[in-house]
Amino acid sequence: MHELSIMQSALSLALDQARQAGASRVHTIRLRIGALSGVVPDALEFAFEVLAPGTLAEGAKLAIEHVPARFWCAACTREFQSDDMFAECPDCHRLSGELRAGREMELASLEID
Ligand SMILES: [Zn+2]
């Protein structure tokens, strides 16, 4: 399962940061997930339930922030949103290949004690 290894690296990054900050507990781990990242949020939550016990993040809340995909149309010099890989500009209806956001899979923030 793809999400298990993604969650494992996100969690170890979060735990490193928590340890560096001298935390005794992690309350919330907030992840930023792009619409086109290919990550299934439910599977991430499941992976978190499997991986968190026994760590500082045991019992922590996993908060997932969704990032919509944003494309750039060079002809209209505007940005637009789409959840599809192939996005059509709403103004000129050309296909835009330039993805500006939506592939994120990153640790956004951490709430610790
Ligand atoms: Zn356009």
mmCIF file of N, CA and C and ligand atoms in Angstrom:
data_model
loop_
_atom_site.group_PDB
_atom_site.id
_atom_site.type_symbol
_atom_site.label_atom_id
_atom_site.label_comp_id
_atom_site.label_asym_id
_atom_site.label_seq_id
_atom_site.Cartn_x
_atom_site.Cartn_y
_atom_site.Cartn_z
ATOM 1 N N MET A 1 0.843 -1.207 0.000
ATOM 2 C CA MET A 1 0.000 0.000 0.000
ATOM 3 C C MET A 1 0.878 1.257 0.000
ATOM 4 N N HIS A 2 0.710 2.032 -1.025
ATOM 5 C CA HIS A 2 1.396 3.289 -1.270
ATOM 6 C C HIS A 2 1.311 4.261 -0.069
ATOM 7 N N GLU A 3 0.101 4.405 0.468
ATOM 8 C CA GLU A 3 -0.128 5.371 1.546
ATOM 9 C C GLU A 3 0.616 5.018 2.826
ATOM 10 N N LEU A 4 0.861 3.729 3.024
ATOM 11 C CA LEU A 4 1.549 3.320 4.248
ATOM 12 C C LEU A 4 2.971 3.889 4.272
ATOM 13 N N SER A 5 3.670 3.825 3.137
ATOM 14 C CA SER A 5 5.041 4.345 3.129
ATOM 15 C C SER A 5 5.041 5.870 3.153
ATOM 16 N N ILE A 6 4.038 6.485 2.540
ATOM 17 C CA ILE A 6 3.944 7.949 2.591
ATOM 18 C C ILE A 6 3.710 8.399 4.027
ATOM 19 N N MET A 7 2.784 7.690 4.691
ATOM 20 C CA MET A 7 2.462 8.045 6.078
ATOM 21 C C MET A 7 3.663 7.808 6.975
ATOM 22 N N GLN A 8 4.395 6.743 6.694
ATOM 23 C CA GLN A 8 5.569 6.427 7.495
ATOM 24 C C GLN A 8 6.601 7.567 7.415
ATOM 25 N N SER A 9 6.832 8.090 6.229
ATOM 26 C CA SER A 9 7.824 9.169 6.153
ATOM 27 C C SER A 9 7.281 10.468 6.728
ATOM 28 N N ALA A 10 5.983 10.746 6.528
ATOM 29 C CA ALA A 10 5.402 11.957 7.120
ATOM 30 C C ALA A 10 5.462 11.874 8.640
ATOM 31 N N LEU A 11 5.135 10.694 9.156
ATOM 32 C CA LEU A 11 5.145 10.518 10.605
ATOM 33 C C LEU A 11 6.560 10.625 11.167
ATOM 34 N N SER A 12 7.537 10.054 10.502
ATOM 35 C CA SER A 12 8.881 10.124 11.076
ATOM 36 C C SER A 12 9.410 11.557 11.016
ATOM 37 N N LEU A 13 9.030 12.294 9.984
ATOM 38 C CA LEU A 13 9.389 13.706 9.910
ATOM 39 C C LEU A 13 8.734 14.486 11.062
ATOM 40 N N ALA A 14 7.459 14.206 11.297
ATOM 41 C CA ALA A 14 6.726 14.870 12.381
ATOM 42 C C ALA A 14 7.350 14.531 13.734
ATOM 43 N N LEU A 15 7.713 13.259 13.920
ATOM 44 C CA LEU A 15 8.291 12.846 15.203
ATOM 45 C C LEU A 15 9.671 13.465 15.412
ATOM 46 N N ASP A 16 10.438 13.597 14.335
ATOM 47 C CA ASP A 16 11.746 14.262 14.433
ATOM 48 C C ASP A 16 11.575 15.699 14.895
ATOM 49 N N GLN A 17 10.613 16.381 14.269
ATOM 50 C CA GLN A 17 10.374 17.783 14.630
ATOM 51 C C GLN A 17 9.904 17.897 16.075
ATOM 52 N N ALA A 18 9.034 16.990 16.475
ATOM 53 C CA ALA A 18 8.517 17.004 17.840
ATOM 54 C C ALA A 18 9.648 16.775 18.846
ATOM 55 N N ARG A 19 10.525 15.819 18.535
ATOM 56 C CA ARG A 19 11.654 15.540 19.436
ATOM 57 C C ARG A 19 12.601 16.728 19.521
ATOM 58 N N GLN A 20 12.866 17.339 18.365
ATOM 59 C CA GLN A 20 13.749 18.511 18.354
ATOM 60 C C GLN A 20 13.175 19.652 19.176
ATOM 61 N N ALA A 21 11.848 19.744 19.201
ATOM 62 C CA ALA A 21 11.202 20.805 19.968
ATOM 63 C C ALA A 21 11.039 20.408 21.432
ATOM 64 N N GLY A 22 11.489 19.212 21.787
ATOM 65 C CA GLY A 22 11.393 18.730 23.161
ATOM 66 C C GLY A 22 9.970 18.388 23.583
ATOM 67 N N ALA A 23 9.141 18.010 22.620
ATOM 68 C CA ALA A 23 7.736 17.715 22.911
ATOM 69 C C ALA A 23 7.579 16.379 23.618
ATOM 70 N N SER A 24 6.539 16.286 24.450
ATOM 71 C CA SER A 24 6.263 15.005 25.085
ATOM 72 C C SER A 24 5.088 14.316 24.397
ATOM 73 N N ARG A 25 4.354 15.091 23.632
ATOM 74 C CA ARG A 25 3.182 14.540 22.935
ATOM 75 C C ARG A 25 2.900 15.322 21.669
ATOM 76 N N VAL A 26 2.399 14.613 20.679
ATOM 77 C CA VAL A 26 1.923 15.286 19.466
ATOM 78 C C VAL A 26 0.400 15.254 19.509
ATOM 79 N N HIS A 27 -0.225 16.423 19.376
ATOM 80 C CA HIS A 27 -1.694 16.483 19.403
ATOM 81 C C HIS A 27 -2.306 16.358 18.021
ATOM 82 N N THR A 28 -1.758 17.117 17.101
ATOM 83 C CA THR A 28 -2.311 17.118 15.750
ATOM 84 C C THR A 28 -1.189 17.127 14.718
ATOM 85 N N ILE A 29 -1.358 16.334 13.712
ATOM 86 C CA ILE A 29 -0.443 16.363 12.567
ATOM 87 C C ILE A 29 -1.277 16.817 11.377
ATOM 88 N N ARG A 30 -0.853 17.914 10.785
ATOM 89 C CA ARG A 30 -1.622 18.434 9.660
ATOM 90 C C ARG A 30 -0.840 18.210 8.367
ATOM 91 N N LEU A 31 -1.487 17.527 7.438
ATOM 92 C CA LEU A 31 -0.842 17.241 6.152
ATOM 93 C C LEU A 31 -1.544 18.002 5.051
ATOM 94 N N ARG A 32 -0.787 18.374 4.050
ATOM 95 C CA ARG A 32 -1.355 19.065 2.901
ATOM 96 C C ARG A 32 -1.300 18.087 1.725
ATOM 97 N N ILE A 33 -2.480 17.785 1.188
ATOM 98 C CA ILE A 33 -2.563 16.782 0.126
ATOM 99 C C ILE A 33 -3.177 17.385 -1.129
ATOM 100 N N GLY A 34 -2.445 17.359 -2.201
ATOM 101 C CA GLY A 34 -2.941 17.895 -3.466
ATOM 102 C C GLY A 34 -3.952 16.969 -4.125
ATOM 103 N N ALA A 35 -4.886 17.561 -4.857
ATOM 104 C CA ALA A 35 -5.919 16.780 -5.544
ATOM 105 C C ALA A 35 -5.319 15.788 -6.538
ATOM 106 N N LEU A 36 -4.139 16.099 -7.066
ATOM 107 C CA LEU A 36 -3.525 15.222 -8.054
ATOM 108 C C LEU A 36 -2.328 14.455 -7.493
ATOM 109 N N SER A 37 -2.229 14.400 -6.180
ATOM 110 C CA SER A 37 -1.077 13.718 -5.573
ATOM 111 C C SER A 37 -1.194 12.207 -5.703
ATOM 112 N N GLY A 38 -2.387 11.714 -5.977
ATOM 113 C CA GLY A 38 -2.590 10.276 -6.095
ATOM 114 C C GLY A 38 -2.745 9.591 -4.750
ATOM 115 N N VAL A 39 -2.813 10.397 -3.690
ATOM 116 C CA VAL A 39 -2.920 9.843 -2.350
ATOM 117 C C VAL A 39 -4.396 9.776 -1.940
ATOM 118 N N VAL A 40 -4.791 8.650 -1.361
ATOM 119 C CA VAL A 40 -6.170 8.498 -0.890
ATOM 120 C C VAL A 40 -6.215 8.849 0.597
ATOM 121 N N PRO A 41 -6.894 9.955 0.957
ATOM 122 C CA PRO A 41 -6.889 10.391 2.354
ATOM 123 C C PRO A 41 -7.353 9.322 3.345
ATOM 124 N N ASP A 42 -8.364 8.549 2.992
ATOM 125 C CA ASP A 42 -8.850 7.509 3.899
ATOM 126 C C ASP A 42 -7.763 6.480 4.181
ATOM 127 N N ALA A 43 -7.005 6.164 3.158
ATOM 128 C CA ALA A 43 -5.929 5.183 3.314
ATOM 129 C C ALA A 43 -4.812 5.756 4.185
ATOM 130 N N LEU A 44 -4.589 7.071 4.080
ATOM 131 C CA LEU A 44 -3.587 7.721 4.934
ATOM 132 C C LEU A 44 -4.014 7.653 6.387
ATOM 133 N N GLU A 45 -5.310 7.893 6.628
ATOM 134 C CA GLU A 45 -5.806 7.847 8.001
ATOM 135 C C GLU A 45 -5.680 6.453 8.581
ATOM 136 N N PHE A 46 -5.972 5.480 7.739
ATOM 137 C CA PHE A 46 -5.830 4.096 8.177
ATOM 138 C C PHE A 46 -4.365 3.795 8.506
ATOM 139 N N ALA A 47 -3.476 4.232 7.643
ATOM 140 C CA ALA A 47 -2.040 4.007 7.860
ATOM 141 C C ALA A 47 -1.588 4.677 9.154
ATOM 142 N N PHE A 48 -2.141 5.865 9.419
ATOM 143 C CA PHE A 48 -1.779 6.581 10.636
ATOM 144 C C PHE A 48 -2.192 5.797 11.886
ATOM 145 N N GLU A 49 -3.407 5.227 11.834
ATOM 146 C CA GLU A 49 -3.891 4.419 12.968
ATOM 147 C C GLU A 49 -2.983 3.216 13.228
ATOM 148 N N VAL A 50 -2.415 2.707 12.164
ATOM 149 C CA VAL A 50 -1.541 1.544 12.279
ATOM 150 C C VAL A 50 -0.168 1.938 12.836
ATOM 151 N N LEU A 51 0.332 3.100 12.378
ATOM 152 C CA LEU A 51 1.718 3.480 12.683
ATOM 153 C C LEU A 51 1.907 4.287 13.965
ATOM 154 N N ALA A 52 0.870 5.037 14.370
ATOM 155 C CA ALA A 52 1.046 5.972 15.482
ATOM 156 C C ALA A 52 1.224 5.326 16.864
ATOM 157 N N PRO A 53 0.517 4.219 17.177
ATOM 158 C CA PRO A 53 0.653 3.649 18.522
ATOM 159 C C PRO A 53 2.107 3.360 18.891
ATOM 160 N N GLY A 54 2.462 3.731 20.121
ATOM 161 C CA GLY A 54 3.819 3.501 20.593
ATOM 162 C C GLY A 54 4.767 4.650 20.277
ATOM 163 N N THR A 55 4.272 5.664 19.561
ATOM 164 C CA THR A 55 5.102 6.837 19.265
ATOM 165 C C THR A 55 4.534 8.043 20.027
ATOM 166 N N LEU A 56 5.230 9.162 19.921
ATOM 167 C CA LEU A 56 4.737 10.407 20.540
ATOM 168 C C LEU A 56 3.408 10.842 19.949
ATOM 169 N N ALA A 57 3.111 10.326 18.769
ATOM 170 C CA ALA A 57 1.894 10.727 18.069
ATOM 171 C C ALA A 57 0.718 9.800 18.351
ATOM 172 N N GLU A 58 0.896 8.885 19.310
ATOM 173 C CA GLU A 58 -0.212 7.994 19.655
ATOM 174 C C GLU A 58 -1.400 8.824 20.127
ATOM 175 N N GLY A 59 -2.568 8.580 19.548
ATOM 176 C CA GLY A 59 -3.782 9.302 19.931
ATOM 177 C C GLY A 59 -3.904 10.677 19.297
ATOM 178 N N ALA A 60 -2.914 11.060 18.488
ATOM 179 C CA ALA A 60 -2.978 12.374 17.847
ATOM 180 C C ALA A 60 -4.028 12.388 16.751
ATOM 181 N N LYS A 61 -4.418 13.602 16.412
ATOM 182 C CA LYS A 61 -5.396 13.765 15.353
ATOM 183 C C LYS A 61 -4.635 14.002 14.055
ATOM 184 N N LEU A 62 -5.099 13.346 13.014
ATOM 185 C CA LEU A 62 -4.520 13.576 11.699
ATOM 186 C C LEU A 62 -5.460 14.504 10.943
ATOM 187 N N ALA A 63 -4.986 15.691 10.628
ATOM 188 C CA ALA A 63 -5.823 16.645 9.901
ATOM 189 C C ALA A 63 -5.303 16.743 8.473
ATOM 190 N N ILE A 64 -6.207 16.567 7.547
ATOM 191 C CA ILE A 64 -5.793 16.601 6.140
ATOM 192 C C ILE A 64 -6.369 17.830 5.451
ATOM 193 N N GLU A 65 -5.457 18.598 4.907
ATOM 194 C CA GLU A 65 -5.833 19.828 4.221
ATOM 195 C C GLU A 65 -5.763 19.537 2.717
ATOM 196 N N HIS A 66 -6.878 19.703 2.044
ATOM 197 C CA HIS A 66 -6.905 19.389 0.616
ATOM 198 C C HIS A 66 -6.496 20.598 -0.215
ATOM 199 N N VAL A 67 -5.628 20.367 -1.152
ATOM 200 C CA VAL A 67 -5.203 21.453 -2.039
ATOM 201 C C VAL A 67 -5.758 21.159 -3.433
ATOM 202 N N PRO A 68 -6.615 22.048 -3.955
ATOM 203 C CA PRO A 68 -7.131 21.801 -5.302
ATOM 204 C C PRO A 68 -6.024 21.984 -6.337
ATOM 205 N N ALA A 69 -6.186 21.340 -7.469
ATOM 206 C CA ALA A 69 -5.197 21.502 -8.536
ATOM 207 C C ALA A 69 -5.408 22.853 -9.207
ATOM 208 N N ARG A 70 -4.318 23.564 -9.425
ATOM 209 C CA ARG A 70 -4.397 24.862 -10.103
ATOM 210 C C ARG A 70 -3.508 24.858 -11.335
ATOM 211 N N PHE A 71 -4.082 25.300 -12.412
ATOM 212 C CA PHE A 71 -3.358 25.319 -13.692
ATOM 213 C C PHE A 71 -3.160 26.751 -14.146
ATOM 214 N N TRP A 72 -2.234 26.895 -15.056
ATOM 215 C CA TRP A 72 -1.918 28.209 -15.591
ATOM 216 C C TRP A 72 -2.197 28.205 -17.086
ATOM 217 N N CYS A 73 -2.942 29.202 -17.560
ATOM 218 C CA CYS A 73 -3.141 29.344 -18.998
ATOM 219 C C CYS A 73 -2.260 30.493 -19.473
ATOM 220 N N ALA A 74 -1.291 30.172 -20.317
ATOM 221 C CA ALA A 74 -0.343 31.186 -20.787
ATOM 222 C C ALA A 74 -1.025 32.144 -21.759
ATOM 223 N N ALA A 75 -2.007 31.633 -22.509
ATOM 224 C CA ALA A 75 -2.694 32.481 -23.486
ATOM 225 C C ALA A 75 -3.508 33.579 -22.797
ATOM 226 N N CYS A 76 -4.197 33.238 -21.723
ATOM 227 C CA CYS A 76 -5.037 34.217 -21.018
ATOM 228 C C CYS A 76 -4.308 34.812 -19.813
ATOM 229 N N THR A 77 -3.106 34.325 -19.542
ATOM 230 C CA THR A 77 -2.355 34.686 -18.337
ATOM 231 C C THR A 77 -3.246 34.674 -17.100
ATOM 232 N N ARG A 78 -3.898 33.578 -16.907
ATOM 233 C CA ARG A 78 -4.702 33.412 -15.692
ATOM 234 C C ARG A 78 -4.542 32.001 -15.130
ATOM 235 N N GLU A 79 -4.884 31.907 -13.848
ATOM 236 C CA GLU A 79 -4.821 30.632 -13.163
ATOM 237 C C GLU A 79 -6.237 30.117 -12.995
ATOM 238 N N PHE A 80 -6.431 28.826 -13.089
ATOM 239 C CA PHE A 80 -7.765 28.271 -12.840
ATOM 240 C C PHE A 80 -7.635 26.932 -12.142
ATOM 241 N N GLN A 81 -8.738 26.509 -11.516
ATOM 242 C CA GLN A 81 -8.723 25.257 -10.754
ATOM 243 C C GLN A 81 -9.389 24.139 -11.521
ATOM 244 N N SER A 82 -8.891 22.951 -11.287
ATOM 245 C CA SER A 82 -9.519 21.776 -11.876
ATOM 246 C C SER A 82 -9.064 20.576 -11.070
ATOM 247 N N ASP A 83 -9.891 19.556 -10.985
ATOM 248 C CA ASP A 83 -9.456 18.358 -10.291
ATOM 249 C C ASP A 83 -9.019 17.291 -11.279
ATOM 250 N N ASP A 84 -8.950 17.643 -12.528
ATOM 251 C CA ASP A 84 -8.522 16.698 -13.546
ATOM 252 C C ASP A 84 -7.087 16.940 -13.946
ATOM 253 N N MET A 85 -6.483 15.883 -14.440
ATOM 254 C CA MET A 85 -5.109 15.950 -14.898
ATOM 255 C C MET A 85 -5.019 16.802 -16.159
ATOM 256 N N PHE A 86 -6.038 16.700 -17.012
ATOM 257 C CA PHE A 86 -6.055 17.487 -18.242
ATOM 258 C C PHE A 86 -7.104 18.559 -18.067
ATOM 259 N N ALA A 87 -6.665 19.772 -17.900
ATOM 260 C CA ALA A 87 -7.579 20.831 -17.557
ATOM 261 C C ALA A 87 -7.730 21.790 -18.717
ATOM 262 N N GLU A 88 -8.977 22.204 -18.904
ATOM 263 C CA GLU A 88 -9.289 23.129 -19.976
ATOM 264 C C GLU A 88 -9.487 24.512 -19.380
ATOM 265 N N CYS A 89 -8.887 25.505 -19.979
ATOM 266 C CA CYS A 89 -9.035 26.874 -19.496
ATOM 267 C C CYS A 89 -10.495 27.304 -19.660
ATOM 268 N N PRO A 90 -11.098 27.854 -18.618
ATOM 269 C CA PRO A 90 -12.512 28.242 -18.717
ATOM 270 C C PRO A 90 -12.745 29.403 -19.689
ATOM 271 N N ASP A 91 -11.709 30.141 -20.024
ATOM 272 C CA ASP A 91 -11.870 31.263 -20.951
ATOM 273 C C ASP A 91 -11.662 30.870 -22.409
ATOM 274 N N CYS A 92 -10.479 30.306 -22.699
ATOM 275 C CA CYS A 92 -10.174 30.043 -24.115
ATOM 276 C C CYS A 92 -10.320 28.571 -24.482
ATOM 277 N N HIS A 93 -10.608 27.717 -23.492
ATOM 278 C CA HIS A 93 -10.845 26.286 -23.699
ATOM 279 C C HIS A 93 -9.657 25.527 -24.272
ATOM 280 N N ARG A 94 -8.472 26.086 -24.134
ATOM 281 C CA ARG A 94 -7.291 25.316 -24.504
ATOM 282 C C ARG A 94 -6.931 24.412 -23.337
ATOM 283 N N LEU A 95 -6.286 23.312 -23.640
ATOM 284 C CA LEU A 95 -5.796 22.447 -22.573
ATOM 285 C C LEU A 95 -4.530 23.052 -22.000
ATOM 286 N N SER A 96 -4.475 23.086 -20.708
ATOM 287 C CA SER A 96 -3.275 23.615 -20.084
ATOM 288 C C SER A 96 -2.444 22.483 -19.538
ATOM 289 N N GLY A 97 -1.173 22.497 -19.841
ATOM 290 C CA GLY A 97 -0.297 21.460 -19.309
ATOM 291 C C GLY A 97 0.476 21.951 -18.109
ATOM 292 N N GLU A 98 0.284 23.194 -17.759
ATOM 293 C CA GLU A 98 1.108 23.743 -16.693
ATOM 294 C C GLU A 98 0.404 23.711 -15.344
ATOM 295 N N LEU A 99 0.825 22.743 -14.565
ATOM 296 C CA LEU A 99 0.241 22.561 -13.246
ATOM 297 C C LEU A 99 1.000 23.415 -12.230
ATOM 298 N N ARG A 100 0.277 24.239 -11.499
ATOM 299 C CA ARG A 100 0.958 25.105 -10.521
ATOM 300 C C ARG A 100 0.827 24.590 -9.090
ATOM 301 N N ALA A 101 -0.225 23.859 -8.812
ATOM 302 C CA ALA A 101 -0.407 23.286 -7.477
ATOM 303 C C ALA A 101 -1.305 22.069 -7.607
ATOM 304 N N GLY A 102 -1.207 21.165 -6.652
ATOM 305 C CA GLY A 102 -2.095 20.010 -6.675
ATOM 306 C C GLY A 102 -1.386 18.674 -6.519
ATOM 307 N N ARG A 103 -0.047 18.708 -6.557
ATOM 308 C CA ARG A 103 0.686 17.458 -6.372
ATOM 309 C C ARG A 103 1.316 17.363 -4.981
ATOM 310 N N GLU A 104 0.988 18.303 -4.117
ATOM 311 C CA GLU A 104 1.586 18.340 -2.785
ATOM 312 C C GLU A 104 1.275 17.099 -1.973
ATOM 313 N N MET A 105 2.219 16.735 -1.183
ATOM 314 C CA MET A 105 2.018 15.708 -0.164
ATOM 315 C C MET A 105 3.049 16.081 0.869
ATOM 316 N N GLU A 106 2.672 16.953 1.772
ATOM 317 C CA GLU A 106 3.671 17.456 2.710
ATOM 318 C C GLU A 106 3.098 17.678 4.098
ATOM 319 N N LEU A 107 4.009 17.770 5.030
ATOM 320 C CA LEU A 107 3.651 18.053 6.400
ATOM 321 C C LEU A 107 3.412 19.562 6.505
ATOM 322 N N ALA A 108 2.179 19.961 6.856
ATOM 323 C CA ALA A 108 1.867 21.380 6.906
ATOM 324 C C ALA A 108 2.226 21.967 8.264
ATOM 325 N N SER A 109 1.770 21.342 9.331
ATOM 326 C CA SER A 109 2.112 21.830 10.663
ATOM 327 C C SER A 109 1.879 20.753 11.709
ATOM 328 N N LEU A 110 2.279 21.083 12.896
ATOM 329 C CA LEU A 110 2.284 20.138 13.992
ATOM 330 C C LEU A 110 1.821 20.859 15.253
ATOM 331 N N GLU A 111 0.943 20.207 16.017
ATOM 332 C CA GLU A 111 0.623 20.769 17.334
ATOM 333 C C GLU A 111 1.181 19.824 18.376
ATOM 334 N N ILE A 112 2.046 20.378 19.223
ATOM 335 C CA ILE A 112 2.723 19.519 20.199
ATOM 336 C C ILE A 112 2.688 20.125 21.599
ATOM 337 N N ASP A 113 3.058 19.313 22.547
ATOM 338 C CA ASP A 113 3.171 19.778 23.930
ATOM 339 C C ASP A 113 4.623 19.772 24.345
HETATM 340 ZN ZN ZN B 1 -7.025 30.457 -21.526
#
